[in-house]
XYZ file of C-alpha atoms in Angstrom:
679
model
C -68.942 -56.425 140.622
C -68.916 -52.605 140.826
C -65.637 -50.870 141.676
C -65.253 -49.168 145.041
C -64.717 -45.826 143.323
C -64.978 -44.401 139.870
C -62.639 -41.484 139.128
C -63.478 -39.457 135.975
C -61.088 -36.772 134.725
C -62.472 -34.270 132.271
C -59.675 -33.522 129.810
C -59.298 -30.699 127.192
C -55.923 -29.532 125.896
C -54.509 -30.982 129.158
C -50.854 -30.185 130.085
C -50.804 -31.407 133.687
C -52.418 -34.858 133.308
C -49.201 -36.810 134.067
C -48.944 -35.227 137.495
C -52.670 -35.748 138.244
C -52.562 -39.403 137.316
C -49.393 -39.957 139.361
C -51.205 -38.595 142.352
C -54.069 -40.960 141.717
C -51.783 -43.938 141.486
C -50.695 -43.586 145.184
C -54.150 -43.487 146.676
C -54.181 -46.955 148.273
C -57.490 -47.995 146.661
C -57.130 -51.397 145.062
C -60.583 -51.539 143.403
C -60.498 -48.188 141.485
C -61.479 -47.449 137.892
C -60.530 -44.237 136.097
C -61.814 -42.634 132.967
C -60.008 -39.788 131.295
C -62.672 -38.128 129.132
C -61.303 -36.030 126.296
C -63.658 -33.285 125.068
C -62.301 -32.311 121.677
C -58.616 -31.685 122.232
C -56.312 -31.027 119.279
C -54.470 -33.954 117.789
C -51.202 -32.977 119.475
C -52.819 -32.614 122.884
C -54.781 -35.867 122.501
C -51.551 -37.711 121.821
C -50.081 -36.204 124.923
C -53.096 -37.363 126.887
C -52.689 -40.923 125.441
C -49.021 -41.001 126.499
C -50.001 -39.790 130.024
C -52.625 -42.595 130.325
C -50.523 -45.434 128.932
C -48.584 -46.397 132.107
C -51.710 -46.984 134.218
C -53.786 -50.129 133.804
C -56.612 -48.691 135.741
C -57.091 -45.798 133.322
C -59.419 -45.928 130.282
C -59.258 -43.041 127.794
C -62.661 -41.997 126.322
C -63.432 -39.387 123.648
C -66.716 -37.557 123.486
C -68.312 -37.896 119.968
C -68.836 -34.119 120.082
C -67.606 -31.410 122.289
C -69.708 -30.897 125.411
C -67.878 -27.989 126.922
C -66.651 -27.815 130.531
C -70.024 -28.052 132.216
C -71.385 -30.765 129.918
C -68.289 -32.892 130.212
C -68.330 -32.443 134.053
C -71.987 -33.757 134.224
C -71.113 -36.535 131.732
C -68.258 -37.615 134.075
C -70.608 -37.933 137.044
C -72.493 -40.703 135.152
C -69.648 -42.951 134.193
C -68.509 -46.257 135.604
C -69.818 -48.624 138.309
C -68.118 -47.406 141.483
C -70.047 -47.177 144.765
C -68.390 -43.752 145.048
C -67.754 -41.174 142.312
C -65.025 -38.584 141.997
C -64.543 -35.979 139.214
C -60.916 -34.889 139.314
C -59.851 -31.941 137.142
C -56.821 -32.846 135.014
C -54.592 -30.166 136.502
C -55.258 -30.814 140.187
C -53.510 -33.211 142.574
C -54.495 -35.518 145.428
C -52.649 -35.953 148.635
C -51.345 -39.596 148.982
C -54.029 -41.864 150.447
C -56.786 -39.212 150.387
C -59.280 -41.373 148.514
C -58.763 -44.455 150.736
C -59.319 -42.230 153.848
C -62.503 -40.599 152.434
C -63.919 -44.021 151.349
C -63.245 -45.366 154.812
C -65.130 -42.554 156.467
C -68.048 -42.707 153.969
C -68.357 -46.476 154.768
C -68.506 -45.663 158.449
C -71.199 -42.926 157.907
C -73.813 -44.298 155.480
C -75.938 -41.221 156.021
C -73.190 -39.053 154.472
C -73.624 -38.359 150.722
C -70.366 -36.508 150.215
C -66.862 -36.206 151.683
C -64.744 -33.083 151.159
C -61.852 -31.144 152.499
C -60.107 -27.776 152.442
C -57.567 -27.308 149.596
C -53.983 -26.256 149.043
C -53.466 -23.730 146.261
C -50.711 -24.284 143.750
C -49.578 -22.460 140.615
C -48.998 -23.790 137.063
C -45.593 -25.199 138.066
C -46.986 -26.925 141.135
C -45.567 -24.398 143.618
C -47.613 -23.631 146.774
C -49.575 -20.422 146.627
C -50.724 -18.514 149.747
C -54.120 -19.471 151.080
C -57.059 -17.215 150.394
C -60.330 -16.648 152.254
C -62.254 -18.950 149.985
C -60.146 -22.096 150.340
C -59.431 -21.922 154.101
C -60.866 -24.565 156.480
C -64.267 -23.754 157.945
C -63.495 -25.469 161.207
C -60.338 -26.622 163.118
C -61.177 -30.306 163.153
C -62.674 -33.088 161.025
C -66.568 -33.192 161.418
C -69.631 -34.949 160.118
C -72.162 -32.134 159.490
C -75.521 -31.663 157.924
C -75.089 -31.020 154.192
C -77.637 -28.174 154.421
C -75.467 -26.514 157.010
C -72.541 -26.609 154.590
C -74.727 -25.309 151.777
C -75.835 -22.415 154.013
C -72.216 -21.573 154.837
C -71.287 -21.742 151.152
C -74.024 -19.332 149.877
C -73.442 -16.908 152.738
C -69.677 -16.679 152.235
C -69.607 -17.073 148.420
C -66.453 -19.030 148.893
C -66.079 -22.704 148.117
C -66.006 -24.566 151.478
C -67.643 -27.509 149.679
C -64.512 -27.991 147.669
C -63.567 -28.005 143.999
C -63.885 -31.343 142.130
C -60.386 -32.327 143.455
C -61.729 -32.206 147.040
C -65.076 -34.074 146.881
C -65.992 -37.753 146.779
C -69.677 -38.590 146.250
C -71.841 -41.500 147.140
C -73.250 -42.654 143.762
C -76.663 -43.382 145.119
C -77.002 -39.716 146.197
C -76.674 -38.436 142.574
C -80.030 -37.551 141.144
C -79.673 -36.559 137.489
C -82.809 -34.505 137.385
C -81.790 -32.363 140.361
C -78.287 -31.953 138.919
C -79.608 -30.716 135.587
C -81.889 -28.355 137.435
C -79.008 -26.871 139.512
C -76.440 -26.732 136.678
C -78.573 -25.328 133.851
C -77.154 -21.944 132.899
C -74.279 -22.079 135.407
C -71.165 -21.174 133.447
C -68.195 -21.597 135.778
C -69.220 -22.668 139.330
C -70.848 -25.818 138.117
C -68.968 -27.962 140.739
C -70.448 -25.902 143.586
C -73.874 -26.125 141.982
C -73.585 -29.888 141.785
C -72.405 -30.211 145.371
C -75.416 -28.126 146.523
C -77.731 -30.524 144.663
C -76.121 -33.567 146.369
C -75.346 -32.228 149.882
C -78.768 -30.849 150.396
C -80.090 -34.409 150.919
C -77.732 -35.863 153.506
C -74.697 -35.341 155.694
C -71.232 -34.320 154.637
C -67.894 -35.484 156.008
C -65.510 -32.529 156.125
C -61.770 -32.773 156.602
C -60.203 -29.609 157.846
C -56.634 -30.341 156.644
C -56.192 -30.291 152.793
C -56.552 -33.604 150.953
C -55.837 -32.112 147.503
C -54.163 -29.309 145.656
C -56.073 -26.881 143.468
C -54.122 -25.442 140.526
C -54.534 -21.866 139.486
C -52.886 -20.883 136.209
C -53.709 -18.852 133.100
C -54.893 -21.725 130.997
C -57.502 -23.020 133.480
C -61.007 -21.675 134.098
C -59.931 -20.668 137.553
C -57.093 -18.456 136.224
C -58.992 -16.493 133.601
C -59.272 -12.737 134.088
C -62.988 -12.599 133.626
C -63.775 -15.327 136.110
C -65.318 -12.815 138.483
C -67.929 -11.725 135.965
C -69.194 -15.220 135.370
C -68.953 -16.313 138.997
C -71.046 -13.338 140.042
C -73.822 -14.376 137.738
C -73.379 -18.041 138.806
C -73.744 -17.193 142.513
C -77.074 -15.611 141.924
C -78.323 -18.619 139.981
C -77.009 -21.057 142.528
C -78.626 -19.176 145.339
C -82.008 -19.118 143.608
C -81.937 -22.892 143.121
C -80.722 -23.589 146.648
C -83.785 -21.738 147.919
C -86.070 -23.747 145.576
C -84.510 -27.031 146.839
C -85.124 -25.917 150.351
C -81.441 -26.181 151.011
C -81.258 -22.716 152.647
C -83.717 -20.837 154.919
C -85.098 -17.344 154.166
C -82.803 -15.863 156.913
C -79.745 -17.435 155.274
C -80.850 -16.222 151.915
C -81.255 -12.766 153.193
C -77.633 -12.727 154.431
C -76.489 -14.115 151.067
C -78.300 -11.420 149.118
C -76.933 -8.666 151.265
C -73.442 -9.941 150.369
C -74.218 -10.700 146.729
C -75.919 -7.481 145.538
C -72.978 -5.145 146.195
C -70.725 -7.497 144.323
C -73.096 -7.497 141.392
C -72.950 -3.750 141.389
C -69.185 -3.587 141.613
C -68.583 -6.216 138.981
C -71.191 -4.836 136.648
C -69.641 -1.364 136.816
C -66.163 -2.675 136.024
C -67.590 -4.899 133.300
C -69.253 -1.920 131.711
C -66.019 -0.048 131.593
C -64.289 -2.753 129.538
C -67.422 -3.683 127.621
C -67.360 -7.229 128.822
C -69.991 -9.641 127.344
C -71.488 -10.131 130.809
C -72.014 -6.352 131.275
C -75.637 -6.200 130.137
C -76.696 -9.291 132.036
C -75.149 -8.092 135.256
C -76.587 -4.676 135.040
C -80.040 -6.164 134.248
C -79.856 -8.452 137.292
C -78.753 -5.695 139.642
C -81.401 -3.274 138.353
C -84.166 -5.820 138.746
C -83.077 -6.871 142.212
C -82.665 -3.335 143.477
C -86.052 -2.306 142.081
C -87.652 -5.301 143.769
C -85.821 -4.585 147.060
C -86.897 -1.038 147.510
C -88.005 0.780 144.391
C -91.601 1.499 143.428
C -94.891 0.122 144.886
C -95.171 -3.597 145.585
C -98.524 -5.408 145.261
C -99.141 -8.808 146.840
C -101.514 -11.234 145.185
C -102.914 -14.074 147.309
C -104.377 -16.932 145.177
C -107.305 -18.421 147.091
C -109.736 -21.243 146.167
C -112.442 -21.121 148.851
C -111.475 -18.302 151.197
C -110.311 -19.357 154.640
C -108.951 -17.827 157.795
C -105.504 -19.025 156.671
C -105.802 -17.173 153.362
C -106.873 -13.968 154.997
C -104.095 -14.409 157.571
C -101.658 -14.603 154.728
C -103.023 -11.495 153.115
C -102.931 -9.399 156.302
C -99.400 -10.651 157.148
C -98.234 -9.608 153.712
C -99.969 -6.206 154.025
C -97.538 -5.206 156.753
C -94.625 -5.561 154.294
C -96.222 -4.659 150.906
C -98.015 -1.541 149.611
C -101.136 -3.316 148.348
C -102.490 -6.829 148.941
C -105.315 -8.362 146.806
C -106.887 -11.800 147.309
C -108.006 -13.344 144.012
C -110.790 -15.659 145.042
C -111.642 -18.469 142.618
C -114.801 -19.637 144.398
C -117.487 -16.941 143.968
C -119.664 -18.077 146.872
C -116.689 -17.744 149.219
C -115.952 -14.047 148.538
C -115.143 -12.277 151.783
C -115.697 -8.507 152.162
C -112.877 -6.191 151.196
C -111.314 -3.867 153.834
C -109.030 -0.828 153.708
C -106.138 -3.238 154.242
C -106.964 -6.121 151.897
C -109.096 -6.247 148.729
C -110.876 -9.501 147.941
C -111.977 -9.831 144.232
C -113.408 -12.687 142.206
C -111.043 -14.272 139.689
C -110.925 -17.766 138.225
C -107.148 -17.879 138.253
C -107.138 -21.371 136.542
C -108.132 -19.348 133.563
C -104.849 -18.038 132.302
C -106.326 -15.017 130.506
C -108.413 -14.013 133.482
C -105.446 -14.268 135.733
C -103.277 -12.222 133.391
C -105.895 -9.514 133.180
C -106.347 -9.404 136.972
C -102.608 -8.930 137.511
C -102.253 -6.422 134.694
C -104.772 -4.254 136.493
C -102.120 -3.462 139.073
C -99.589 -2.000 136.691
C -96.185 -3.038 135.630
C -94.404 -2.862 138.948
C -93.268 -5.951 140.913
C -96.110 -8.227 141.979
C -95.531 -10.777 144.764
C -97.559 -13.912 144.069
C -98.525 -16.086 147.016
C -100.324 -19.398 147.106
C -103.207 -19.363 149.493
C -102.155 -20.040 153.110
C -98.522 -19.112 152.629
C -96.982 -16.342 154.833
C -94.627 -13.751 153.575
C -91.396 -13.707 155.543
C -87.992 -12.050 154.783
C -89.553 -9.883 152.012
C -86.311 -8.307 150.849
C -84.720 -11.528 149.938
C -87.941 -12.760 148.382
C -88.355 -9.756 146.127
C -84.830 -9.847 144.878
C -84.514 -13.531 144.108
C -88.012 -13.644 142.602
C -87.049 -11.268 139.822
C -83.863 -13.205 139.206
C -85.715 -16.445 138.994
C -88.049 -15.274 136.288
C -85.214 -13.712 134.325
C -82.963 -16.706 134.540
C -85.359 -19.590 134.101
C -88.430 -19.083 132.019
C -88.699 -15.570 130.702
C -91.890 -16.457 128.898
C -93.956 -17.346 131.959
C -94.260 -16.735 135.621
C -94.083 -19.641 138.067
C -95.286 -20.405 141.569
C -92.666 -22.592 143.173
C -93.310 -25.459 145.511
C -91.328 -27.913 147.586
C -90.799 -30.098 144.428
C -90.074 -27.299 142.066
C -91.957 -24.845 139.893
C -95.697 -25.261 139.422
C -96.112 -24.325 135.794
C -99.744 -25.183 135.562
C -101.151 -22.273 137.445
C -99.378 -19.276 135.869
C -98.723 -19.689 132.215
C -99.260 -16.156 131.122
C -98.144 -16.091 127.518
C -99.346 -18.006 124.472
C -102.307 -18.109 122.177
C -105.287 -16.256 123.633
C -103.470 -15.328 126.924
C -103.075 -11.757 128.041
C -99.532 -10.364 127.495
C -98.147 -9.250 130.905
C -94.712 -7.545 131.111
C -91.984 -9.699 132.558
C -91.084 -6.969 135.020
C -94.473 -7.448 136.702
C -93.562 -10.609 138.462
C -91.762 -11.419 141.687
C -92.095 -15.215 142.299
C -91.832 -16.683 145.777
C -90.429 -19.915 147.267
C -92.434 -22.354 149.407
C -89.739 -22.180 151.994
C -90.827 -18.702 152.967
C -93.356 -20.681 154.962
C -91.781 -23.456 157.029
C -94.072 -26.431 157.690
C -95.155 -26.815 161.273
C -92.541 -28.452 163.430
C -93.918 -30.824 166.120
C -91.704 -31.864 168.962
C -92.922 -35.448 169.063
C -92.672 -36.050 165.278
C -89.745 -37.842 163.777
C -88.673 -39.481 160.500
C -88.106 -43.202 160.930
C -85.956 -43.368 157.808
C -83.226 -40.838 158.636
C -83.953 -40.791 162.438
C -84.350 -36.925 162.526
C -86.293 -35.724 165.583
C -88.692 -32.849 165.635
C -88.495 -32.950 161.862
C -90.534 -30.878 159.422
C -92.637 -32.625 156.773
C -93.360 -30.646 153.658
C -96.699 -30.884 151.815
C -97.200 -32.470 148.486
C -96.416 -30.109 145.638
C -99.364 -27.983 144.573
C -99.129 -29.146 140.920
C -99.803 -32.761 142.035
C -102.725 -31.605 144.150
C -104.549 -29.502 141.486
C -103.322 -30.765 138.083
C -105.379 -34.004 138.028
C -108.647 -32.266 138.963
C -108.088 -29.447 136.470
C -107.555 -32.102 133.763
C -110.827 -33.770 134.636
C -109.590 -36.657 136.804
C -112.745 -37.842 138.560
C -111.193 -39.357 141.745
C -109.811 -36.992 144.452
C -106.178 -37.646 145.390
C -106.984 -37.079 149.067
C -108.795 -40.475 148.775
C -105.478 -42.316 147.943
C -104.943 -45.103 150.457
C -101.457 -44.009 151.397
C -100.917 -40.270 150.836
C -100.352 -37.554 153.437
C -101.048 -34.466 151.525
C -99.897 -32.047 154.262
C -96.974 -33.965 155.656
C -95.697 -35.731 152.566
C -91.884 -35.456 152.581
C -89.237 -35.286 155.252
C -87.417 -31.961 155.010
C -84.258 -33.595 156.296
C -83.934 -36.715 154.062
C -86.750 -36.392 151.586
C -88.435 -39.660 152.560
C -92.042 -39.684 151.447
C -94.892 -41.085 153.525
C -94.718 -44.319 151.627
C -90.963 -44.607 152.153
C -91.552 -44.118 155.933
C -94.242 -46.750 155.937
C -92.160 -49.279 154.037
C -89.192 -48.699 156.365
C -91.344 -49.062 159.474
C -92.494 -52.461 158.134
C -89.136 -53.726 156.976
C -86.466 -52.412 159.345
C -86.691 -55.117 162.053
C -86.821 -58.091 159.662
C -84.799 -56.890 156.666
C -81.811 -58.961 155.695
C -79.971 -60.914 153.008
C -79.992 -59.940 149.283
C -82.143 -57.009 148.314
C -83.457 -55.711 145.052
C -84.863 -52.108 145.043
C -86.818 -51.208 141.855
C -87.350 -47.458 141.179
C -85.362 -46.697 144.391
C -86.190 -43.641 146.483
C -83.057 -41.980 147.721
C -83.769 -41.925 151.422
C -85.124 -45.449 151.589
C -82.285 -46.727 149.469
C -79.646 -45.291 151.725
C -81.458 -46.812 154.769
C -81.589 -50.234 153.181
C -78.012 -50.115 152.009
C -76.754 -49.362 155.408
C -78.865 -51.942 157.315
C -76.413 -54.285 159.091
C -78.340 -57.447 158.065
C -78.384 -56.658 154.299
C -75.728 -58.700 152.496
C -76.093 -57.213 149.079
C -78.123 -54.494 147.488
C -78.998 -53.749 143.892
C -81.008 -50.882 142.508
C -82.821 -51.114 139.188
C -85.104 -49.086 136.994
C -86.097 -48.694 133.335
C -85.283 -44.965 133.111
C -83.547 -43.647 136.257
C -79.902 -42.687 136.041
C -77.409 -43.876 138.636
C -79.042 -47.262 139.296
C -77.043 -50.549 139.253
C -79.174 -52.060 136.464
C -81.408 -50.719 133.715
C -84.251 -53.238 133.507
C -87.621 -54.106 132.153
C -89.573 -55.269 135.164
C -91.542 -57.605 132.859
C -88.300 -59.481 132.081
C -85.848 -59.129 134.934
C -82.261 -60.005 134.125
C -81.577 -61.909 137.345
C -81.480 -65.717 137.902
C -84.257 -67.499 139.741
C -84.096 -67.265 143.570
C -81.755 -64.270 143.649
C -83.240 -62.035 146.363
C -84.599 -62.301 149.871
C -86.431 -58.950 149.693
C -87.709 -56.879 146.747
C -88.993 -53.259 147.094
C -91.333 -52.325 144.258
C -93.044 -48.977 144.998
C -95.174 -47.166 142.495
C -93.976 -49.008 139.381
C -96.879 -51.304 138.404
C -99.095 -48.384 137.395
C -96.638 -47.608 134.581
C -96.254 -51.201 133.293
C -98.366 -52.656 130.369
C -98.549 -56.210 131.876
C -98.492 -55.750 135.608
C -99.209 -59.464 136.356
C -96.215 -60.529 134.307
C -94.109 -57.988 136.228
C -95.369 -59.539 139.489
C -94.532 -63.017 138.149
C -91.035 -61.808 137.550
C -90.818 -60.628 141.238
C -92.007 -64.108 142.252
C -89.397 -65.773 140.069
C -86.439 -63.915 141.428
C -87.439 -64.219 145.050
C -85.750 -66.860 147.179
C -87.936 -69.444 149.049
C -89.585 -67.479 151.906
C -88.624 -64.206 150.277
C -90.951 -61.271 150.185
C -91.810 -58.410 147.890
C -93.075 -55.104 149.281
C -95.475 -53.759 146.622
C -97.039 -50.350 146.577
C -99.122 -48.665 143.784
C -101.768 -45.884 143.607
C -104.772 -47.350 145.341
C -107.890 -45.208 145.456
C -110.534 -45.546 148.210
C -112.829 -43.723 145.841
C -112.992 -46.461 143.257
C -115.318 -49.461 143.097
C -113.153 -51.162 140.478
C -109.711 -50.829 139.076
C -109.454 -48.514 136.051
C -106.795 -49.142 133.421
C -105.930 -48.935 129.721
C -102.447 -50.104 128.698
C -103.177 -48.821 125.151
C -103.571 -45.194 126.268
C -100.355 -43.302 125.267
C -101.524 -39.708 125.187
C -100.133 -37.934 128.279
C -103.103 -35.537 128.570
C -105.520 -38.432 128.328
C -103.598 -40.368 130.877
C -103.687 -37.398 133.204
C -107.425 -37.065 132.778
C -108.176 -40.775 133.248
C -105.544 -41.973 135.742
C -104.365 -38.748 137.521
C -100.857 -38.616 136.158
C -99.540 -38.337 132.670
C -97.442 -41.498 132.771
C -99.881 -43.762 134.541
C -102.065 -46.409 132.812
C -104.066 -47.664 135.851
C -105.363 -46.906 139.339
C -105.986 -49.907 141.602
C -108.532 -50.844 144.217
C -106.910 -52.642 147.152
C -108.768 -55.841 146.499
C -107.636 -55.955 142.854
C -103.920 -55.260 143.693
C -104.121 -58.050 146.250
C -105.749 -60.344 143.663
C -103.120 -59.715 141.014
C -100.296 -60.357 143.467
C -101.967 -63.699 144.094
C -102.336 -64.395 140.353
C -98.514 -64.083 140.126
C -98.032 -67.044 142.524
C -97.323 -64.990 145.609
C -99.219 -65.145 148.891
C -100.336 -61.599 149.570
C -100.525 -60.250 153.104
C -102.063 -56.886 153.540
C -100.545 -54.842 156.351
C -102.557 -51.949 157.691
C -100.305 -49.331 159.209
C -103.010 -48.538 161.758
C -102.022 -51.865 163.368
C -98.792 -50.186 164.497
C -100.872 -47.774 166.642
C -102.254 -44.244 166.052
C -99.278 -42.738 168.017
C -96.749 -44.409 165.671
C -98.587 -43.247 162.588
C -98.919 -39.657 163.906
C -95.237 -39.507 164.931
C -94.106 -40.659 161.517
C -96.741 -38.684 159.544
C -98.022 -41.897 157.870
C -101.766 -41.952 157.110
C -103.723 -44.413 159.253
C -105.567 -45.416 156.032
C -102.311 -46.723 154.605
C -101.783 -50.363 153.582
C -98.792 -52.268 152.360
C -99.090 -55.239 150.026
C -96.561 -57.917 150.889
C -96.030 -60.728 148.374
C -94.541 -63.884 150.005
C -92.918 -66.738 148.102
C -93.406 -70.037 149.845
C -90.891 -72.834 150.183
C -89.603 -74.208 146.966
């Protein structure tokens, strides 16, 4: 059985570990596991660490085979153990007695919360109380449950740490997504805890305790006590802000406030760094110069990428023209060319052709160019222009990217490489999708998280265009269950298929549940359902799941589960019928499996080839580079029956047009429910 909480303590040349472990021993949590993870300490320090761990039976000492560094060891610690909750506790910090038990209790009461945190006391190397500072003070006078995005917005606008250092935060394991963490923490030197909490808190609620539940130690030998901390944190804050925008965790207005605070600090720190020839000097000066140039220096040209000119694309161009010096529409469809005006030029350009796009942009000089996907409006241009330059500098200096709700779309704008025109890096200012908020409709709500008047973001552009550009012959707007324009809930990230599965299951769900390839939002909803007795998550590759499995040979006894969720897994599996037989085997009598897979209304017969291993060929034939089949509905139903399950096909339209519209679930959607009969 998993522990209630896993506490991991990154250790390196640790001198305060005894006090840290002593504070952990009085937490009032019986089912707790603790890992002290040494990252290359000297022999003498390692022996001191062993002696500190020896009195505590709940502590296991681990040693990294090679040194990971502070950030690497921190990320490693987030993956250890089996606890429902996870805590990374720095070796020199302290917990208040009973803090963990209290946080766990409140997280149990609020299943929608992904993180609990508190304000902090400050102590020195000897453990004496230091005066509070602006960055560790409570953000409100009482304990609250708040939107994680609200706390992220407060964090980036104050540049403090109201989200709490590692000693303050307890995380729900199911909320940890390794890919998002790696995206947020890459290149962050010191404030990696804040970057991690942004990645986690952006997708749920946060429980905030106003009174301190921990003590944060500041001393010369810690990262927090080093004299050059300000140089690194200044760079980190710019990176964190960039990625918070890309995650949709902050709005353009919040980002603008953050930039107005951030840029003067860059200038100040960069000047002081230059005086003492600090290693960060050049980077800080470069970032400030790029940002200031984009904010107000030189002429700015807007490029609208359009494929079949429309009123929306022209509206975007004219809206951008009020804020930029020049706006040009690059129209990919020649027959759709609209006439140019004094305000907006419309010119032909096949911008899928990298060289053609590079040459078109190069025609407008080397100043900043704001690239906009067709139909997206330009708002808050000052924040946009600054963060755009930073993003290109910090992430992929060799190419420019258009970003979408799901991250950067690298397909459209690879501008360097063999046969591709060289365009100076300084030419690009790249924008975020969240400059354009999706339409908010008062009578629309997400059934998974319960948010009312919620916004649904569209499917990322790369998934819309990449299959067709690779030669995939079947349009993705003909998928049976896919809402291209209202794909993902902005509040909880539930996709349209998550919403459909929850609408089907919520009133009948119960017993023991297996969730294969769990989606975060649906997983949290299922876990917190009052009729669910037990829940296990499983996948072949995902991190943070309960079990790493091969769906073709599940490790569970016969008749283990009342419900199985298996969404968009079978298209990856060589023997999908064997996988379905395994679902049939582990179901209890009268149990059911909710099965979804890519089903195309454009196909007359299922297409598949389990022997195809080339990603490019898979993309061309099946629409995604890790798929080996696309089903017809009849064939998916037939294969579920071949596995010994009775298949009921549930049309979401049966729930009523109003229900589908409210939840942004396509009326063409169908769910395939495999029932196991009585044994």
